[in-house]
Coordinates of C-alpha atoms in Angstrom, one line a residue:
X24 CA 10.1 6.7 -17.9
X25 CA 7.6 4.4 -19.9
X26 CA 5.9 1.4 -18.4
X27 CA 8.1 -0.8 -20.6
X28 CA 11.3 0.7 -19.1
X29 CA 9.8 0.4 -15.6
X30 CA 9.1 -3.3 -16.1
X31 CA 12.7 -3.9 -17.4
X32 CA 14.0 -1.9 -14.5
X33 CA 11.8 -4.0 -12.1
X34 CA 13.2 -7.2 -13.6
X35 CA 16.8 -6.1 -13.3
X36 CA 16.4 -4.8 -9.7
X37 CA 15.0 -8.2 -8.7
X38 CA 17.5 -10.4 -10.5
X39 CA 18.3 -12.1 -7.2
X40 CA 14.7 -13.5 -7.3
X41 CA 15.1 -15.1 -10.7
X42 CA 14.2 -18.8 -10.7
X43 CA 13.1 -18.7 -7.0
X44 CA 9.6 -20.1 -6.4
X45 CA 7.8 -18.0 -3.8
X46 CA 4.3 -18.1 -2.4
X47 CA 1.4 -15.7 -2.0
X48 CA -0.7 -17.5 0.5
X49 CA -0.8 -21.0 -1.0
X50 CA -0.3 -19.7 -4.6
X51 CA 3.2 -20.2 -6.0
X52 CA 4.8 -17.6 -8.3
X53 CA 8.3 -17.0 -9.8
X54 CA 10.4 -14.4 -11.6
X55 CA 11.3 -16.4 -14.7
X56 CA 14.7 -16.4 -16.4
X57 CA 14.7 -15.4 -20.0
X58 CA 13.5 -18.1 -22.5
X59 CA 11.6 -20.0 -19.8
X60 CA 8.0 -20.3 -18.7
X61 CA 5.9 -22.1 -16.1
X62 CA 3.6 -25.1 -16.5
X63 CA 1.6 -27.3 -14.2
X64 CA 3.1 -30.7 -14.2
X65 CA 1.3 -34.0 -13.4
X66 CA 4.1 -36.5 -13.4
X67 CA 7.7 -36.5 -12.1
X68 CA 10.1 -39.0 -13.5
X69 CA 13.4 -39.7 -11.7
X70 CA 16.5 -41.0 -13.6
X71 CA 20.2 -41.3 -13.0
X72 CA 23.0 -39.5 -14.8
X73 CA 23.3 -42.3 -17.3
X74 CA 19.7 -42.1 -18.3
X75 CA 18.5 -45.1 -16.4
X76 CA 14.9 -45.1 -15.0
X77 CA 14.6 -45.0 -11.2
X78 CA 11.1 -44.0 -10.3
X79 CA 7.9 -42.1 -11.4
X80 CA 5.2 -40.6 -9.3
X81 CA 2.3 -38.2 -9.5
X82 CA 3.1 -34.6 -8.6
X83 CA 2.0 -33.4 -5.3
X84 CA -0.9 -30.9 -5.6
X85 CA 1.1 -28.3 -3.6
X86 CA 4.2 -28.6 -5.8
X87 CA 2.8 -28.5 -9.4
X88 CA 4.4 -25.2 -10.6
X89 CA 7.3 -26.1 -12.8
X90 CA 9.9 -23.9 -14.6
X91 CA 10.8 -25.2 -18.1
X92 CA 12.9 -23.8 -21.0
X93 CA 10.9 -22.9 -24.1
X94 CA 11.7 -21.9 -27.7
X95 CA 10.4 -18.8 -29.3
X96 CA 7.5 -20.7 -30.9
X97 CA 6.8 -23.3 -28.2
X98 CA 6.5 -20.6 -25.6
X99 CA 3.5 -19.1 -27.4
X100 CA 2.0 -22.2 -28.9
X101 CA -1.7 -22.6 -28.9
X102 CA -1.9 -25.3 -31.6
X103 CA 0.4 -27.0 -34.1
X104 CA 3.5 -29.1 -33.2
X105 CA 6.2 -27.1 -31.5
X106 CA 8.1 -29.1 -28.8
X107 CA 9.5 -27.6 -25.7
X108 CA 13.3 -28.1 -25.4
X109 CA 13.3 -30.3 -22.2
X110 CA 10.0 -31.0 -20.5
X111 CA 6.7 -31.5 -22.3
X112 CA 3.6 -33.7 -22.4
X113 CA 3.7 -37.4 -23.2
X114 CA 2.9 -37.0 -26.9
X115 CA 6.3 -35.3 -27.3
X116 CA 8.5 -37.2 -24.8
X117 CA 7.4 -40.8 -25.2
X118 CA 9.0 -42.7 -28.0
X119 CA 6.6 -45.6 -27.3
X120 CA 3.5 -43.3 -27.3
X121 CA 2.3 -44.7 -30.7
X122 CA 2.3 -48.2 -29.2
X123 CA -0.2 -47.2 -26.5
X124 CA -2.3 -44.5 -28.3
X125 CA -3.1 -43.7 -31.9
X126 CA -0.4 -41.2 -33.0
X127 CA 1.8 -40.6 -36.0
X128 CA 5.0 -40.1 -33.9
X129 CA 5.8 -36.7 -35.5
X130 CA 5.8 -34.8 -32.2
X131 CA 8.3 -37.2 -30.6
X132 CA 10.5 -37.0 -33.7
X133 CA 10.5 -33.2 -33.6
X134 CA 11.3 -33.2 -29.9
X135 CA 14.2 -35.7 -30.1
X136 CA 15.7 -33.8 -33.1
X137 CA 15.5 -30.5 -31.3
X138 CA 17.0 -31.9 -28.1
X139 CA 19.8 -33.6 -30.0
X140 CA 21.0 -30.2 -31.3
X141 CA 21.2 -28.9 -27.7
X142 CA 23.0 -32.0 -26.5
X143 CA 25.6 -31.6 -29.3
X144 CA 26.1 -27.9 -28.6
X145 CA 28.8 -26.3 -26.4
X146 CA 26.1 -25.5 -23.9
X147 CA 24.8 -28.9 -23.0
X148 CA 24.2 -29.8 -19.4
X149 CA 24.7 -33.1 -17.7
X150 CA 21.0 -33.3 -16.8
X151 CA 20.0 -32.6 -20.4
X152 CA 22.3 -35.4 -21.6
X153 CA 20.8 -37.8 -19.1
X154 CA 17.2 -37.0 -20.1
X155 CA 18.1 -37.3 -23.8
X156 CA 19.7 -40.7 -23.2
X157 CA 16.7 -41.9 -21.3
X158 CA 14.1 -40.7 -23.8
X159 CA 16.0 -42.2 -26.7
X160 CA 15.2 -45.6 -25.3
X161 CA 11.5 -45.1 -26.0
X162 CA 10.3 -46.7 -22.7
X163 CA 8.6 -43.8 -21.0
X164 CA 5.0 -45.0 -21.3
X165 CA 6.0 -48.6 -20.3
X166 CA 7.8 -47.3 -17.2
X167 CA 4.7 -45.2 -16.2
X168 CA 2.4 -48.1 -16.7
X169 CA 4.6 -50.4 -14.6
X170 CA 4.5 -47.8 -11.8
X171 CA 0.7 -47.5 -12.2
X172 CA 0.9 -43.9 -13.1
X173 CA -0.7 -44.5 -16.5
X174 CA -3.8 -46.7 -16.7
X175 CA -4.5 -48.8 -19.7
X176 CA -7.9 -50.0 -21.0
X177 CA -9.0 -53.5 -22.1
X178 CA -7.2 -53.0 -25.5
X179 CA -3.9 -52.3 -23.8
X180 CA -4.1 -48.6 -24.8
X181 CA -4.0 -45.5 -22.7
X182 CA -7.4 -45.0 -21.2
X183 CA -8.4 -41.5 -22.2
X184 CA -11.3 -41.6 -19.8
X185 CA -8.9 -41.6 -16.9
X186 CA -7.1 -38.5 -15.7
X187 CA -4.2 -37.4 -13.5
X188 CA -5.2 -34.5 -11.3
X189 CA -7.9 -33.4 -13.6
X190 CA -5.8 -33.7 -16.8
X191 CA -6.5 -36.5 -19.4
X192 CA -3.7 -39.1 -19.2
X193 CA -2.7 -38.5 -22.8
X194 CA -2.0 -34.8 -22.1
X195 CA -0.2 -35.3 -18.8
X196 CA 2.9 -33.1 -18.5
X197 CA 6.2 -34.7 -17.4
X198 CA 9.1 -33.1 -15.5
X199 CA 12.4 -34.7 -14.5
X200 CA 14.7 -35.3 -11.5
X201 CA 18.2 -36.5 -12.2
X202 CA 20.2 -38.2 -9.5
X203 CA 24.0 -38.0 -9.6
X204 CA 26.5 -40.2 -7.8
X205 CA 30.1 -39.4 -6.7
X206 CA 31.4 -35.9 -6.6
X207 CA 28.4 -34.4 -8.5
X208 CA 26.0 -35.6 -5.8
X209 CA 27.9 -33.6 -3.2
X210 CA 27.5 -30.3 -5.1
X211 CA 25.0 -27.8 -3.8
X212 CA 22.7 -28.1 -6.8
X213 CA 19.1 -29.4 -6.6
X214 CA 18.3 -32.7 -8.5
X215 CA 15.0 -31.2 -9.7
X216 CA 15.6 -29.8 -13.2
X217 CA 13.0 -27.1 -12.7
X218 CA 15.0 -25.7 -9.7
X219 CA 18.5 -25.9 -11.2
X220 CA 19.8 -22.5 -12.0
X221 CA 22.9 -23.9 -13.7
X222 CA 20.7 -25.8 -16.2
X223 CA 18.7 -22.6 -16.8
X224 CA 21.9 -20.6 -17.5
X225 CA 23.1 -23.2 -19.9
X226 CA 19.9 -22.9 -21.9
X227 CA 20.0 -19.1 -21.9
X228 CA 23.5 -19.3 -23.3
X229 CA 22.4 -21.9 -25.9
X230 CA 19.6 -19.7 -27.1
X231 CA 21.8 -16.6 -27.3
X232 CA 24.3 -18.6 -29.3
X233 CA 21.8 -19.1 -32.1
X234 CA 22.4 -16.4 -34.6
X235 CA 19.3 -14.5 -35.5
X236 CA 18.7 -11.5 -37.6
X237 CA 18.9 -8.3 -35.6
X238 CA 16.8 -5.2 -35.9
X239 CA 15.6 -2.2 -33.9
X240 CA 13.4 -2.9 -31.0
X241 CA 10.5 -0.5 -31.2
X242 CA 10.1 -0.5 -27.4
X243 CA 13.6 0.3 -26.3
X244 CA 15.3 1.6 -29.5
X245 CA 18.1 -0.9 -29.1
X246 CA 19.4 -3.2 -31.8
X247 CA 18.8 -6.8 -30.8
X248 CA 17.3 -10.1 -32.0
X249 CA 13.7 -9.5 -32.9
X250 CA 10.8 -11.8 -31.9
X251 CA 7.3 -12.0 -33.2
X252 CA 6.2 -14.7 -30.8
X253 CA 5.4 -13.3 -27.4
X254 CA 4.4 -14.8 -24.0
X255 CA 1.0 -15.6 -22.7
X256 CA -0.1 -16.6 -19.1
X257 CA 0.2 -13.0 -18.0
X258 CA -2.7 -12.7 -15.5
X259 CA -2.6 -16.3 -14.4
X260 CA -1.3 -19.7 -15.4
X261 CA -4.4 -20.5 -17.5
X262 CA -4.4 -17.1 -19.3
X263 CA -4.1 -17.6 -23.0
X264 CA -4.5 -13.9 -23.9
X265 CA -1.4 -12.2 -25.3
X266 CA -0.4 -8.5 -24.8
X267 CA 1.6 -8.4 -28.0
X268 CA 0.7 -10.4 -31.0
X269 CA 1.5 -10.0 -34.7
X270 CA 0.9 -13.4 -36.2
X271 CA -2.2 -12.6 -38.3
X272 CA -1.0 -11.8 -41.7
X273 CA -4.3 -12.7 -43.5
X274 CA -6.8 -10.3 -42.1
X275 CA -6.6 -6.7 -40.8
X276 CA -3.3 -6.6 -39.0
X277 CA -1.5 -4.6 -41.7
X278 CA -4.1 -3.9 -44.3
X279 CA -4.0 -0.3 -45.5
X280 CA -1.0 0.5 -43.3
X281 CA 2.0 -1.8 -43.7
X282 CA 3.3 -4.4 -46.2
X283 CA 4.8 -6.7 -43.6
X284 CA 4.8 -7.3 -39.8
X285 CA 8.4 -6.0 -39.6
X286 CA 7.1 -2.5 -40.7
X287 CA 4.2 -2.7 -38.2
X288 CA 5.9 -3.6 -35.0
X289 CA 9.2 -5.2 -33.9
X290 CA 10.1 -6.2 -30.3
X291 CA 13.5 -7.4 -29.1
X292 CA 13.4 -11.0 -28.0
X293 CA 15.1 -10.5 -24.6
X294 CA 13.2 -7.2 -24.1
X295 CA 10.0 -9.1 -24.6
X296 CA 11.1 -11.8 -22.2
X297 CA 12.0 -9.3 -19.4
X298 CA 8.9 -7.2 -19.8
X299 CA 6.5 -10.2 -19.8
X300 CA 8.4 -12.1 -17.0
X301 CA 8.5 -9.0 -14.8
X302 CA 4.8 -8.4 -15.4
X303 CA 3.8 -12.0 -14.7
X304 CA 5.8 -12.0 -11.5
X305 CA 4.6 -8.7 -10.1
X306 CA 0.9 -9.5 -10.9
X307 CA 1.2 -12.8 -9.1
X308 CA 3.1 -11.3 -6.2
X309 CA 0.9 -8.3 -5.5
X310 CA -1.8 -7.9 -8.2
X311 CA -5.4 -7.2 -7.4
X312 CA -8.0 -9.1 -9.4
X313 CA -11.5 -7.8 -10.3
X314 CA -13.1 -10.6 -12.4
X315 CA -11.0 -10.5 -15.7
X316 CA -9.3 -7.2 -14.8
X317 CA -5.9 -7.5 -13.2
X318 CA -4.5 -4.3 -11.7
X319 CA -0.9 -4.2 -10.3
X320 CA 1.1 -1.5 -8.6
X321 CA 4.6 -1.3 -7.4
X322 CA 7.1 1.3 -6.1
X323 CA 10.2 1.9 -8.3
X324 CA 12.7 1.4 -5.4
X325 CA 11.1 -1.8 -4.2
X326 CA 9.5 -0.3 -1.1
X327 CA 6.4 -1.5 0.5
X328 CA 3.5 0.9 0.0
X329 CA -0.2 0.9 1.1
X330 CA -2.5 -0.9 -1.4
X331 CA -4.7 1.5 -3.3
X332 CA -7.7 -0.8 -3.2
X333 CA -7.5 -1.8 0.5
X334 CA -9.7 -0.5 3.3
X335 CA -8.3 1.8 6.0
X336 CA -8.1 -1.0 8.6
X337 CA -6.1 -3.3 6.2
X338 CA -3.6 -0.5 5.4
X339 CA -3.0 0.1 9.1
X340 CA -2.7 -3.6 9.9
X341 CA -0.3 -4.3 7.1
X342 CA 1.9 -1.4 8.2
X343 CA 2.0 -2.8 11.8
X344 CA 2.9 -6.2 10.4
X345 CA 5.9 -4.6 8.7
X346 CA 6.8 -2.7 11.8
X347 CA 6.7 -5.9 13.9
X348 CA 9.2 -7.6 11.6
X349 CA 11.7 -4.7 11.5
X350 CA 11.0 -2.4 14.5
X351 CA 14.3 -0.5 14.3
X352 CA 14.0 0.3 10.6
X353 CA 10.4 1.4 10.8
X354 CA 10.7 3.4 14.0
X355 CA 8.5 6.4 13.6
X356 CA 8.6 9.5 15.8
X357 CA 5.1 10.7 15.3
X358 CA 3.3 13.7 16.6
X359 CA 0.7 12.5 19.0
X360 CA -1.0 15.9 19.2
X361 CA -1.6 15.9 15.5
X362 CA -3.1 12.4 15.5
X363 CA -5.5 13.2 18.3
X364 CA -7.0 16.0 16.3
X365 CA -7.9 13.9 13.2
X366 CA -10.7 11.6 14.3
X367 CA -14.4 11.8 15.0
X368 CA -15.4 8.6 16.8
X369 CA -12.7 6.0 16.4
X370 CA -9.5 7.8 17.5
X371 CA -7.2 4.8 17.8
X372 CA -7.8 3.6 14.2
X373 CA -7.4 7.1 12.8
X374 CA -4.2 7.6 14.8
X375 CA -2.7 4.4 13.5
X376 CA -3.7 5.1 9.9
X377 CA -2.0 8.5 9.9
X378 CA 1.0 7.0 11.6
X379 CA 1.2 4.3 9.0
X380 CA 1.2 6.8 6.1
X381 CA 3.9 8.8 7.7
X382 CA 5.9 5.7 8.3
X383 CA 5.7 4.8 4.7
X384 CA 6.6 8.3 3.7
X385 CA 9.8 8.4 5.8
X386 CA 11.4 5.8 3.5
X387 CA 10.8 7.4 0.1
X388 CA 13.0 9.8 -1.9
X389 CA 12.2 12.4 -4.5
X390 CA 13.2 10.1 -7.4
X391 CA 10.8 7.2 -6.5
X392 CA 7.5 6.5 -8.4
X393 CA 4.4 4.4 -8.0
X394 CA 3.3 2.7 -11.2
X395 CA -0.2 1.3 -11.9
X396 CA -1.0 -1.0 -14.8
X397 CA -4.3 -2.6 -15.5
X398 CA -5.0 -5.5 -18.0
X399 CA -8.2 -7.0 -19.3
X400 CA -9.1 -9.2 -22.2
X401 CA -12.1 -8.5 -24.5
X402 CA -11.5 -11.9 -26.2
X403 CA -9.7 -15.1 -25.0
X404 CA -6.7 -14.4 -27.2
X405 CA -6.1 -10.7 -26.9
X406 CA -5.1 -8.8 -23.8
X407 CA -5.1 -5.0 -23.6
X408 CA -3.7 -2.5 -21.1
X409 CA -6.7 -0.6 -20.0
X410 CA -5.1 1.4 -17.2
X411 CA -1.7 3.1 -16.9
X412 CA -0.8 5.6 -14.3
X413 CA 2.5 6.9 -12.8
X414 CA 2.8 9.2 -9.7
X415 CA 5.6 10.2 -7.5
X416 CA 5.5 8.1 -4.4
X417 CA 5.0 11.1 -2.2
X418 CA 2.0 12.2 -4.3
X419 CA 0.6 8.7 -4.2
X420 CA 0.7 8.6 -0.4
X421 CA -1.0 12.0 -0.3
X422 CA -3.8 10.9 -2.6
X423 CA -4.3 7.7 -0.6
X424 CA -4.6 9.9 2.5
X425 CA -7.1 12.2 0.8
X426 CA -9.2 9.3 -0.4
X427 CA -9.6 7.7 3.0
X428 CA -9.9 11.1 4.8
X429 CA -12.5 12.5 2.4
X430 CA -14.6 9.3 2.7
X431 CA -14.0 8.8 6.4
X432 CA -16.9 7.2 8.3
X433 CA -17.3 4.4 10.8
X434 CA -17.4 1.1 9.1
X435 CA -17.8 -2.5 10.4
X436 CA -15.7 -5.4 9.1
X437 CA -15.5 -9.1 9.9
X438 CA -11.9 -10.1 10.5
X439 CA -12.4 -13.8 10.5
X440 CA -13.2 -14.0 14.2
X441 CA -15.3 -11.0 15.2
X442 CA -16.8 -7.8 13.9
X443 CA -14.6 -4.8 14.3
X444 CA -15.2 -1.1 13.7
X445 CA -12.7 1.2 12.0
X446 CA -12.7 4.9 10.9
X447 CA -12.0 5.4 7.2
X448 CA -13.1 3.9 3.9
X449 CA -13.9 0.4 2.8
X450 CA -12.0 -1.4 0.1
X451 CA -12.8 -1.3 -3.7
X452 CA -14.1 -4.8 -3.8
X453 CA -16.3 -4.1 -0.8
X454 CA -17.8 -1.1 -2.7
X455 CA -18.7 -3.3 -5.6
X456 CA -20.3 -6.0 -3.4
X457 CA -22.3 -3.4 -1.5
X458 CA -23.5 -1.5 -4.5
X459 CA -24.2 -4.4 -6.8
X460 CA -24.2 -7.6 -4.7
X461 CA -27.0 -9.5 -3.0
X462 CA -27.0 -11.5 0.2
X463 CA -25.4 -14.9 -0.2
X464 CA -24.8 -17.1 2.8
X465 CA -25.0 -14.2 5.2
X466 CA -22.8 -11.7 3.3
X467 CA -23.0 -9.3 0.4
X468 CA -21.4 -10.4 -2.8
X469 CA -21.9 -10.4 -6.6
X470 CA -23.0 -14.0 -7.2
X471 CA -24.2 -14.0 -10.8
X472 CA -21.4 -15.1 -13.2
X473 CA -22.5 -12.6 -15.8
X474 CA -22.5 -9.8 -13.3
X475 CA -19.0 -10.3 -12.0
X476 CA -17.7 -8.0 -14.7
X477 CA -19.1 -5.2 -12.4
X478 CA -16.0 -5.8 -10.2
X479 CA -13.8 -4.6 -13.1
X480 CA -16.2 -1.7 -13.9
X481 CA -16.1 -0.5 -10.3
X482 CA -12.3 -0.7 -10.1
X483 CA -11.9 1.2 -13.4
X484 CA -14.2 4.0 -12.3
X485 CA -12.6 4.3 -8.8
X486 CA -9.0 4.2 -9.8
X487 CA -9.1 7.9 -11.0
X488 CA -10.8 8.9 -7.8
X489 CA -8.2 7.2 -5.6
X490 CA -5.1 7.8 -7.7
X491 CA -5.8 11.3 -9.0
X492 CA -8.4 12.8 -6.7
X493 CA -11.1 12.9 -9.3
X494 CA -14.7 13.3 -8.4
X495 CA -16.7 10.3 -7.1
X496 CA -19.2 9.1 -9.8
X497 CA -22.6 10.5 -8.8
X498 CA -24.5 7.3 -10.0
X499 CA -22.6 5.4 -7.3
X500 CA -23.5 7.9 -4.7
X501 CA -27.2 7.8 -5.7
X502 CA -27.2 4.0 -5.9
X503 CA -25.8 3.7 -2.4
X504 CA -28.4 6.1 -1.0
X505 CA -31.2 4.2 -2.7
X506 CA -30.0 0.8 -1.4
X507 CA -29.5 2.2 2.1
X508 CA -33.0 3.5 2.1
X509 CA -34.4 0.0 1.8
X510 CA -33.4 -1.8 5.0
X511 CA -36.2 -4.4 4.6
X512 CA -34.5 -5.9 1.6
X513 CA -31.7 -7.3 3.9
X514 CA -32.1 -10.4 6.1
X515 CA -29.0 -9.6 8.0
X516 CA -28.9 -6.2 9.9
X517 CA -25.1 -6.0 9.6
X518 CA -25.4 -6.1 5.8
X519 CA -27.7 -3.2 5.7
X520 CA -25.5 -1.3 8.2
X521 CA -22.5 -1.8 5.9
X522 CA -24.5 -0.4 2.9
X523 CA -25.6 2.5 5.1
X524 CA -22.1 3.5 6.2
X525 CA -20.9 3.2 2.6
X526 CA -23.6 5.6 1.5
X527 CA -22.5 8.0 4.3
X528 CA -18.9 7.9 3.1
X529 CA -19.9 8.5 -0.5
X530 CA -22.4 11.3 0.3
X531 CA -19.8 12.9 2.6
X532 CA -17.2 12.9 -0.2
X533 CA -19.7 14.1 -2.8
X534 CA -20.8 17.0 -0.7
X535 CA -17.2 18.0 -0.1
X536 CA -16.3 17.9 -3.8
X537 CA -19.3 20.0 -4.7
X538 CA -18.7 22.5 -2.0
X539 CA -15.3 22.7 -0.4
X540 CA -16.8 24.4 2.7
X541 CA -19.3 21.6 3.3
X542 CA -17.7 19.2 5.8
X543 CA -19.6 16.3 7.5
X544 CA -18.3 13.9 10.1
X545 CA -19.5 10.9 12.1
X546 CA -19.6 13.2 15.2
X547 CA -23.1 14.5 15.6
X548 CA -23.5 18.1 14.5
X549 CA -26.1 19.4 16.9
X550 CA -26.2 22.9 15.3
X551 CA -26.7 21.8 11.7
X552 CA -30.0 23.2 10.3
X553 CA -30.0 21.4 6.9
X554 CA -33.5 20.0 6.4
X555 CA -32.2 16.6 5.1
X556 CA -29.8 16.2 8.0
X557 CA -32.5 17.1 10.6
X558 CA -35.1 14.7 9.2
X559 CA -32.4 11.9 9.3
X560 CA -31.9 12.7 13.0
X561 CA -35.7 12.5 13.7
X562 CA -35.8 9.1 12.0
X563 CA -32.9 7.9 14.1
X564 CA -34.5 9.0 17.4
X565 CA -37.8 7.3 16.4
X566 CA -35.9 4.1 15.6
X567 CA -34.1 4.2 18.9
X568 CA -37.2 4.8 21.0
X569 CA -39.0 1.8 19.6
X570 CA -35.8 -0.4 19.8
X571 CA -35.3 0.5 23.4
X572 CA -38.6 -1.3 24.3
X573 CA -37.6 -4.6 22.7
X574 CA -36.5 -7.6 24.8
X575 CA -34.1 -10.2 23.6
X576 CA -36.8 -12.1 21.8
X577 CA -37.7 -9.0 19.8
X578 CA -34.2 -8.1 18.6
X579 CA -34.9 -9.4 15.1
X580 CA -38.0 -7.2 14.7
X581 CA -37.8 -4.2 12.3
X582 CA -38.8 -0.9 13.8
X583 CA -41.4 1.3 12.1
X584 CA -38.7 3.9 11.4
X585 CA -36.9 1.4 9.2
X586 CA -40.1 0.0 7.8
X587 CA -41.1 3.4 6.5
X588 CA -37.6 4.5 5.6
X589 CA -37.9 4.4 1.9
X590 CA -41.2 6.2 1.9
X591 CA -39.8 8.7 4.4
X592 CA -37.0 9.5 2.1
X593 CA -39.5 10.3 -0.7
X594 CA -42.2 12.2 1.4
X595 CA -40.6 13.1 4.8
X596 CA -43.2 15.5 6.2
X597 CA -46.2 13.3 5.4
X598 CA -44.5 10.1 6.5
X599 CA -43.1 11.6 9.7
X600 CA -46.7 12.1 11.0
X601 CA -47.3 8.4 10.6
X602 CA -43.9 7.5 12.3
X603 CA -44.5 10.0 15.1
X604 CA -47.9 8.4 15.9
X605 CA -46.5 4.9 15.8
X606 CA -43.8 5.6 18.4
X607 CA -46.1 6.9 21.0
X608 CA -47.0 3.5 22.5
X609 CA -43.3 2.7 22.7
X610 CA -42.6 6.1 24.3
X611 CA -45.1 5.3 27.1
X612 CA -43.3 2.0 27.8
X613 CA -40.0 3.9 28.7
X614 CA -39.1 5.0 32.2
X615 CA -39.9 8.6 33.0
X616 CA -36.3 9.9 32.9
X617 CA -35.7 8.1 29.5
X618 CA -39.0 9.3 28.1
X619 CA -38.1 12.9 29.0
X620 CA -34.7 12.6 27.4
X621 CA -36.2 11.5 24.1
X622 CA -39.0 14.1 24.2
X623 CA -36.4 16.8 24.9
X624 CA -34.2 15.5 22.1
X625 CA -37.1 15.5 19.6
X626 CA -38.0 19.1 20.6
X627 CA -34.4 20.2 20.2
X628 CA -34.4 18.9 16.7
X629 CA -37.8 20.5 15.9
X630 CA -36.4 23.8 17.1
X631 CA -33.6 23.7 14.5
X632 CA -36.1 23.4 11.7
X633 CA -37.5 26.5 9.9
X634 CA -41.2 26.1 9.4
X635 CA -41.0 26.2 5.6
X636 CA -38.3 23.4 5.5
X637 CA -40.1 21.2 8.0
X638 CA -43.4 21.4 6.0
X639 CA -41.5 20.7 2.8
X640 CA -42.6 17.3 1.6
X641 CA -40.1 17.0 -1.3
X642 CA -37.6 14.2 -1.6
X643 CA -34.6 14.1 0.8
X644 CA -31.1 13.8 -0.6
X645 CA -28.4 11.5 0.7
X646 CA -27.5 13.8 3.6
X647 CA -30.5 12.5 5.6
X648 CA -28.5 9.2 5.9
X649 CA -25.6 11.1 7.5
X650 CA -28.1 12.7 10.0
X651 CA -29.6 9.3 10.7
X652 CA -26.3 7.4 11.3
X653 CA -24.6 10.2 13.2
X654 CA -27.6 10.5 15.6
X655 CA -27.9 6.7 15.9
X656 CA -24.2 6.4 16.6
X657 CA -24.4 9.3 19.2
X658 CA -27.2 7.5 21.1
X659 CA -25.4 4.2 21.0
X660 CA -22.2 5.8 22.4
X661 CA -24.2 7.5 25.1
X662 CA -25.8 4.2 26.1
X663 CA -22.5 2.4 26.2
X664 CA -20.9 5.2 28.4
X665 CA -23.9 5.1 30.7
X666 CA -23.6 1.3 31.2
X667 CA -19.9 1.7 31.8
X668 CA -20.5 4.2 34.6
X669 CA -23.1 1.9 36.2
X670 CA -20.6 -1.0 36.2
X671 CA -17.9 1.3 37.8
X672 CA -20.4 2.3 40.5

């Protein structure tokens, strides 16, 4: 099934959500009815059913999203004079606009003429008639001035230096509330026009009643009314870029190919409405944004699935949240024995992650699919689909598992309250921040406005790796290794450690994809004889020896091992001599038992070297970071276990 059919199917399966304003955090979104769009309103005008003015007020900042009916042309207007059918800005609605601001009155005349046709049709609505009667009086600006919503200057004209919620007064958008009395007031219908489904249905029927020339829709193959004006606001409410556009008949649209736009491309009006409305809804509901790139995924049977761009911890936590809200439905009889065998340092997180994937998997069937679409704009007016992928849901879950499994390492994450450790892989945005970001207010992020396009670049290059199991880009592996080899460039130790563990994840995956038999884990491999790995272990021991002699006031000091880390990665044999000499004074400060422990550990590592490899002064590859981190982690765990035993005694 094509992505167009998937979006139409998505729209129809969620028909119960049409017109219902929902929230993602504090951001509102809605699945729009056909022939409607959303705007940000600044003024709410309240009238009665006879068109008499009652009140006007500024829109609350938390309730600005407004559903309005649109015509084919007004829904895609960027310039020109194309009035919306019901709600619009002051220039169109106010009959007295020209009295308070220089204007020719054409916009208002077009609006009233268009609305009159709706009122006289068989599909008029009582609220539409009330608004028409009110606006025909031409007192909107006067009423707003009286209520001190609009401010005038010394010349008794609208002051265009004043604004309402950041919008210049002359361009303020107005929406309506219509209060009814008697029996109508008792009906279970909201007074707010933008929430009234009966009004929306009336407009849909009104539009469908307008006879239009029909033709073949190139997207579906059906015969229906054709539209050449298509929706904008796809990625967000301020997005002016269009996915489908054929309004340029003067330049290169048809030259050398077609005579007219009808020959080039024709899309059914309602097909376009459903495709665009479903796309806007699903992007706002669960899309991921990487600068200008918007990537959205969904499951064809409306099932919750793990996010492709999330870290392992988030996937686990989100599954547990679902489980908490519907325990019986998500009951999972999982194999504890299997889970205990799949971790190398953080068993609890690994167990929960595998349990989560199996829990998701129990709900799918063979006919379900995961769809991924990515959209970006090269220019402000043109949007392109830069990513498209479809997998069976079972395959998607398997690939998510492989990604987190093949990159599995111990990572640290700030959850808003404290630092937590988890076993798995970091999120896609975190990868971009660690590879290309700088320290800003204590955390790594891409700050430069011109560099934020790197978020989109990283996402585009990692999508094939996560979704299809493609190889990790080597330049990312190399960049992570280089950045991790320069700990002195980071003011915060946690930031360097995050880059270090990312490098370990990427190197681990790269080694595995180059040689299927080569498997590295966080758990220290005490038998590994790889020169890179062993030199990394030596560096970790030297780092630990010096660090163990520090008191609380010295914790911010950088050890010689970290100070020489970059040079060490380039010339290990030569640099190790310097580091080995530098740690001797610190070794002498340790207690006898601890000194013997580290001396024996160093000797054990020396014994694993072959003489030729130890004397080799050539550059180390990224595997030395795995040896460094695994040895550091092993020593840290030993210390924590030793302290726990002392407390028990």
